Coordinates of C-alpha atoms and ligand atoms in Angstrom, one line a residue:
X1 CA 25.4 -2.0 -14.4
X2 CA 27.3 0.8 -12.4
X3 CA 28.5 -0.1 -9.6
X4 CA 26.7 3.4 -7.4
X5 CA 23.3 1.5 -8.0
X6 CA 22.5 -1.3 -5.2
X7 CA 20.4 -4.1 -7.6
X8 CA 17.0 -4.7 -6.7
X9 CA 15.3 -7.9 -7.0
X10 CA 11.4 -7.5 -6.5
X11 CA 9.3 -10.2 -6.7
X12 CA 5.7 -9.6 -7.8
X13 CA 3.3 -12.6 -6.2
X14 CA 0.5 -11.1 -7.9
X15 CA -2.8 -12.8 -6.9
X16 CA -1.3 -15.8 -5.0
X17 CA -0.3 -16.8 -1.5
X18 CA -2.7 -15.6 1.4
X19 CA -1.6 -13.5 4.2
X20 CA -0.7 -17.3 6.5
X21 CA 1.4 -18.4 3.2
X22 CA 3.0 -15.0 3.1
X23 CA 4.2 -15.1 6.3
X24 CA 5.9 -18.8 6.3
X25 CA 7.3 -17.5 2.2
X26 CA 9.1 -14.4 3.4
X27 CA 10.3 -16.3 6.8
X28 CA 11.4 -18.9 4.6
X29 CA 13.1 -16.2 1.8
X30 CA 14.8 -14.6 4.6
X31 CA 16.0 -17.5 5.7
X32 CA 17.5 -18.7 2.6
X33 CA 19.1 -15.2 2.2
X34 CA 20.6 -15.8 5.3
X35 CA 22.0 -18.8 4.6
X36 CA 23.7 -17.8 1.8
X37 CA 25.4 -14.6 3.8
X38 CA 23.4 -12.3 1.2
X39 CA 23.7 -8.9 2.5
X40 CA 22.5 -5.2 1.6
X41 CA 26.4 -3.8 1.2
X42 CA 27.6 -2.6 -2.4
X43 CA 28.0 -6.1 -3.3
X44 CA 24.6 -7.7 -2.5
X45 CA 21.3 -6.5 -3.5
X46 CA 17.8 -5.5 -2.3
X47 CA 15.3 -7.7 -2.0
X48 CA 11.6 -6.8 -2.3
X49 CA 8.5 -8.7 -2.2
X50 CA 5.3 -7.3 -3.3
X51 CA 2.5 -9.7 -1.9
X52 CA -1.4 -8.7 -2.1
X53 CA -3.0 -6.1 0.0
X54 CA -4.7 -8.1 2.4
X55 CA -0.7 -9.7 3.4
X56 CA 0.9 -6.6 4.2
X57 CA 0.4 -6.3 7.6
X58 CA 1.5 -9.9 8.1
X59 CA 4.7 -9.2 6.2
X60 CA 5.3 -6.2 8.1
X61 CA 4.6 -7.6 11.6
X62 CA 7.1 -10.3 10.7
X63 CA 9.3 -8.4 9.2
X64 CA 9.9 -5.8 12.0
X65 CA 9.6 -8.5 14.5
X66 CA 12.1 -10.6 13.3
X67 CA 14.2 -7.2 11.9
X68 CA 14.5 -9.4 8.2
X69 CA 16.8 -8.4 5.5
X70 CA 13.5 -8.2 3.2
X71 CA 11.7 -5.2 2.1
X72 CA 8.3 -5.3 0.5
X73 CA 5.5 -2.6 -1.4
X74 CA 2.0 -2.9 -2.7
X75 CA 1.1 -4.1 -6.2
X76 CA -1.3 -0.8 -6.9
X77 CA -2.2 2.4 -5.1
X78 CA -5.0 4.4 -5.6
X79 CA -4.2 8.2 -7.0
X80 CA -6.8 9.4 -4.2
X81 CA -5.4 9.8 -0.5
X82 CA -9.2 9.2 0.9
X83 CA -12.7 9.7 0.5
X84 CA -15.6 7.7 -1.3
X85 CA -13.2 5.4 -3.2
X86 CA -14.6 2.3 -2.7
X87 CA -12.5 -1.0 -3.3
X88 CA -9.1 1.9 -3.2
X89 CA -5.8 1.3 -1.4
X90 CA -4.5 5.0 -0.6
X91 CA -0.4 5.6 -0.3
X92 CA -1.2 6.6 3.3
X93 CA -2.7 3.5 4.4
X94 CA 0.6 1.4 2.6
X95 CA 3.3 4.2 4.3
X96 CA 1.4 3.0 7.6
X97 CA 2.6 -0.6 7.0
X98 CA 6.1 0.9 6.1
X99 CA 5.8 -0.5 2.4
X100 CA 9.3 0.9 0.8
X101 CA 7.8 0.4 -2.7
X102 CA 4.5 0.3 -4.4
X103 CA 4.3 -1.2 -8.3
X104 CA 2.3 1.5 -10.9
X105 CA 1.2 0.1 -13.9
X106 CA 2.0 -3.4 -14.0
X107 CA 0.7 -4.3 -17.9
X108 CA -1.8 -6.3 -16.3
X109 CA -3.7 -3.0 -14.6
X110 CA -3.5 -2.0 -18.0
X111 CA -4.9 -4.2 -20.1
X112 CA -7.1 -6.1 -17.9
X113 CA -7.9 -2.8 -15.4
X114 CA -7.9 -0.3 -18.5
X115 CA -5.5 1.9 -16.7
X116 CA -4.5 5.0 -18.9
X117 CA -1.1 6.8 -18.6
X118 CA -2.9 10.1 -17.5
X119 CA -4.3 7.8 -14.5
X120 CA -0.5 6.3 -13.7
X121 CA 0.8 9.5 -13.7
X122 CA -1.4 10.4 -10.9
X123 CA -0.8 7.0 -8.9
X124 CA 2.4 7.8 -9.5
X125 CA 2.2 11.6 -7.9
X126 CA 0.3 9.9 -5.0
X127 CA 2.7 7.5 -4.5
X128 CA 5.7 10.0 -4.3
X129 CA 3.2 12.1 -2.1
X130 CA 3.2 9.5 0.7
X131 CA 6.9 8.7 0.3
X132 CA 7.0 5.2 -1.3
X133 CA 9.0 5.0 -4.1
X134 CA 7.0 4.0 -7.3
X135 CA 8.2 1.1 -9.4
X136 CA 6.7 2.2 -13.0
X137 CA 6.3 -0.4 -15.6
X138 CA 6.4 -0.1 -19.2
X139 CA 6.5 -2.5 -21.8
X140 CA 5.2 -2.9 -25.2
X141 CA 3.0 -5.7 -26.7
X142 CA 4.3 -8.2 -29.6
X143 CA 2.1 -6.1 -32.0
X144 CA 3.7 -2.8 -31.0
X145 CA 6.8 -4.2 -31.3
X146 CA 6.2 -5.3 -34.9
X147 CA 4.8 -1.9 -35.4
X148 CA 6.8 0.7 -33.6
X149 CA 10.0 -1.2 -32.9
X150 CA 11.0 -1.7 -29.4
X151 CA 11.7 1.1 -27.7
X152 CA 8.8 3.9 -28.7
X153 CA 6.0 2.5 -26.4
X154 CA 8.3 2.0 -23.4
X155 CA 9.8 5.2 -23.4
X156 CA 6.2 6.9 -24.6
X157 CA 4.9 5.3 -21.2
X158 CA 7.4 6.5 -19.2
X159 CA 7.3 10.5 -20.6
X160 CA 3.4 10.2 -20.0
X161 CA 4.0 8.8 -16.3
X162 CA 6.4 11.0 -15.5
X163 CA 6.3 14.1 -17.3
X164 CA 4.7 16.2 -14.6
X165 CA 7.6 15.8 -11.7
X166 CA 10.1 17.9 -11.0
X167 CA 13.0 17.6 -9.2
X168 CA 15.1 14.4 -8.6
X169 CA 12.3 11.9 -8.1
X170 CA 13.3 8.9 -6.3
X171 CA 11.8 6.2 -8.9
X172 CA 12.7 2.7 -9.9
X173 CA 11.7 1.7 -13.6
X174 CA 10.5 -1.8 -14.7
X175 CA 10.9 -2.2 -18.6
X176 CA 8.4 -5.3 -18.7
X177 CA 7.8 -6.4 -22.7
X178 CA 4.3 -7.9 -22.1
X179 CA 5.0 -10.5 -25.2
X180 CA 7.5 -11.7 -22.4
X181 CA 5.8 -11.7 -19.2
X182 CA 4.3 -15.5 -18.1
X183 CA 5.4 -16.5 -21.5
X184 CA 8.9 -18.5 -20.5
X185 CA 10.4 -16.3 -23.6
X186 CA 12.3 -13.9 -21.6
X187 CA 13.8 -10.9 -23.5
X188 CA 17.5 -11.8 -24.4
X189 CA 20.0 -9.2 -22.1
X190 CA 20.6 -7.1 -26.0
X191 CA 16.6 -6.6 -26.0
X192 CA 16.4 -5.6 -22.3
X193 CA 19.8 -3.6 -22.5
X194 CA 18.9 -2.0 -25.2
X195 CA 15.3 -0.6 -23.9
X196 CA 16.7 0.2 -20.6
X197 CA 19.5 2.7 -22.5
X198 CA 16.6 4.2 -23.9
X199 CA 14.6 4.7 -20.8
X200 CA 17.7 6.4 -18.9
X201 CA 18.4 8.7 -22.0
X202 CA 14.4 9.8 -21.1
X203 CA 15.0 10.3 -17.7
X204 CA 18.3 12.3 -18.3
X205 CA 16.3 14.4 -20.6
X206 CA 13.3 14.8 -17.9
X207 CA 15.0 15.2 -14.3
X208 CA 18.9 15.5 -15.7
X209 CA 21.7 12.9 -16.1
X210 CA 22.5 12.5 -12.2
X211 CA 19.0 11.3 -11.6
X212 CA 19.1 9.2 -14.6
X213 CA 22.6 8.0 -13.1
X214 CA 21.0 7.3 -9.8
X215 CA 17.4 5.6 -11.2
X216 CA 17.4 1.5 -10.9
X217 CA 16.4 0.3 -14.0
X218 CA 14.5 -3.0 -13.8
X219 CA 14.1 -6.0 -16.7
X220 CA 10.7 -8.0 -15.9
X221 CA 9.1 -10.8 -18.4
X222 CA 10.2 -14.8 -17.8
X223 CA 13.5 -14.3 -15.3
X224 CA 14.5 -16.8 -13.8
X225 CA 17.7 -18.0 -12.4
X226 CA 19.1 -19.3 -15.3
X227 CA 19.0 -15.9 -17.1
X228 CA 19.3 -13.4 -14.5
X229 CA 23.1 -13.3 -14.5
X230 CA 23.4 -12.8 -18.8
X231 CA 20.6 -9.8 -17.9
X232 CA 22.6 -8.4 -15.3
X233 CA 25.9 -8.6 -17.0
X234 CA 24.1 -5.4 -19.0
X235 CA 24.8 -1.7 -18.3
X236 CA 21.8 -0.5 -17.8
X237 CA 20.0 -3.7 -16.3
X238 CA 19.9 -2.7 -12.7
X239 CA 17.7 -5.6 -11.5
X240 CA 14.7 -7.6 -12.0
X241 CA 11.2 -7.8 -11.4
X242 CA 10.1 -11.3 -11.3
X243 CA 6.6 -12.6 -11.3
X244 CA 5.9 -16.9 -11.3
X245 CA 9.5 -17.6 -10.5
X246 CA 9.0 -15.3 -7.4
X247 CA 6.6 -17.8 -5.8
X248 CA 9.2 -20.3 -5.4
X249 CA 11.4 -19.5 -2.5
X250 CA 14.3 -21.3 -3.7
X251 CA 14.4 -20.3 -7.2
X252 CA 13.6 -16.3 -6.1
X253 CA 16.8 -16.7 -3.7
X254 CA 19.1 -17.8 -6.3
X255 CA 18.0 -15.2 -8.3
X256 CA 18.9 -12.5 -5.3
X257 CA 21.7 -14.1 -5.3
X258 CA 23.1 -13.6 -9.0
X259 CA 26.6 -12.2 -8.3
X260 CA 27.3 -15.9 -7.4
X261 CA 26.6 -17.1 -11.1
X262 CA 27.6 -13.9 -12.9
X263 CA 30.7 -14.9 -14.9
X264 CA 30.0 -18.7 -15.0
Ligands
LIG1 P1 6.8 -13.0 -15.1 O1 6.0 -11.9 -14.7 O2 8.0 -13.2 -14.3 O3 5.8 -14.2 -14.8 O4 7.3 -13.7 -16.4 C1 7.0 -11.0 -14.7 C2 5.7 -9.7 -14.3 O5 5.0 -10.0 -14.3 O6 6.2 -8.8 -13.7

């Protein structure tokens, strides 16, 4: 990856770990990273966790009291700011809890909750409105891959979610092939790079080369300590969105320290 982009290693806990488990997990993660002399300079990576909504206040309290080198975000956000939307969470509330990021359009939201590209575009706009950095997930199913090739669907999803934005939006894109999520079968580094490069080209078309060059593109889908280094060697892969392996602190910390295994 290009030197100017700080790698982002993001752990999506999905519906796992309550607020007490979150405290123990984040504490252990911060200690493990510290022991390993992890830092946030250009050589290090930024480490983020995405716990369930009900954990966020506890995580905020811990991270701010102990000044931990871990940032955090939510797994979803409402497109609305306030009002009669039972069960929804406003970006304003996430900002008040000092969330840095919010995941938008994870394939589980798209498929299990029927979230459409149009709705996701409104969620991206809501995140930006509240000063949160959207981590926009895009990715093709196995069927899409067979019918349209690897990049057509992710590129179309990216366009649909971002087309309404102007200027140089501060966003993160996560390429997550649906067939790789939770399957144990990650994309090869070449496959991840091919799509990430197309996504960057599309960002350049939408917002100019400078913004495209500054935007981090993550790969997600069965990332583990054993495959992160080879993925991170690709020039357009700037980090990872990690599901299952983020629940195991030792494994996740090892992923965050991928630089230690690059070149090995
Ligand atoms: P996985 O999930 O790492 O368990 O494949 C990735 C994700 O869903 O973000």
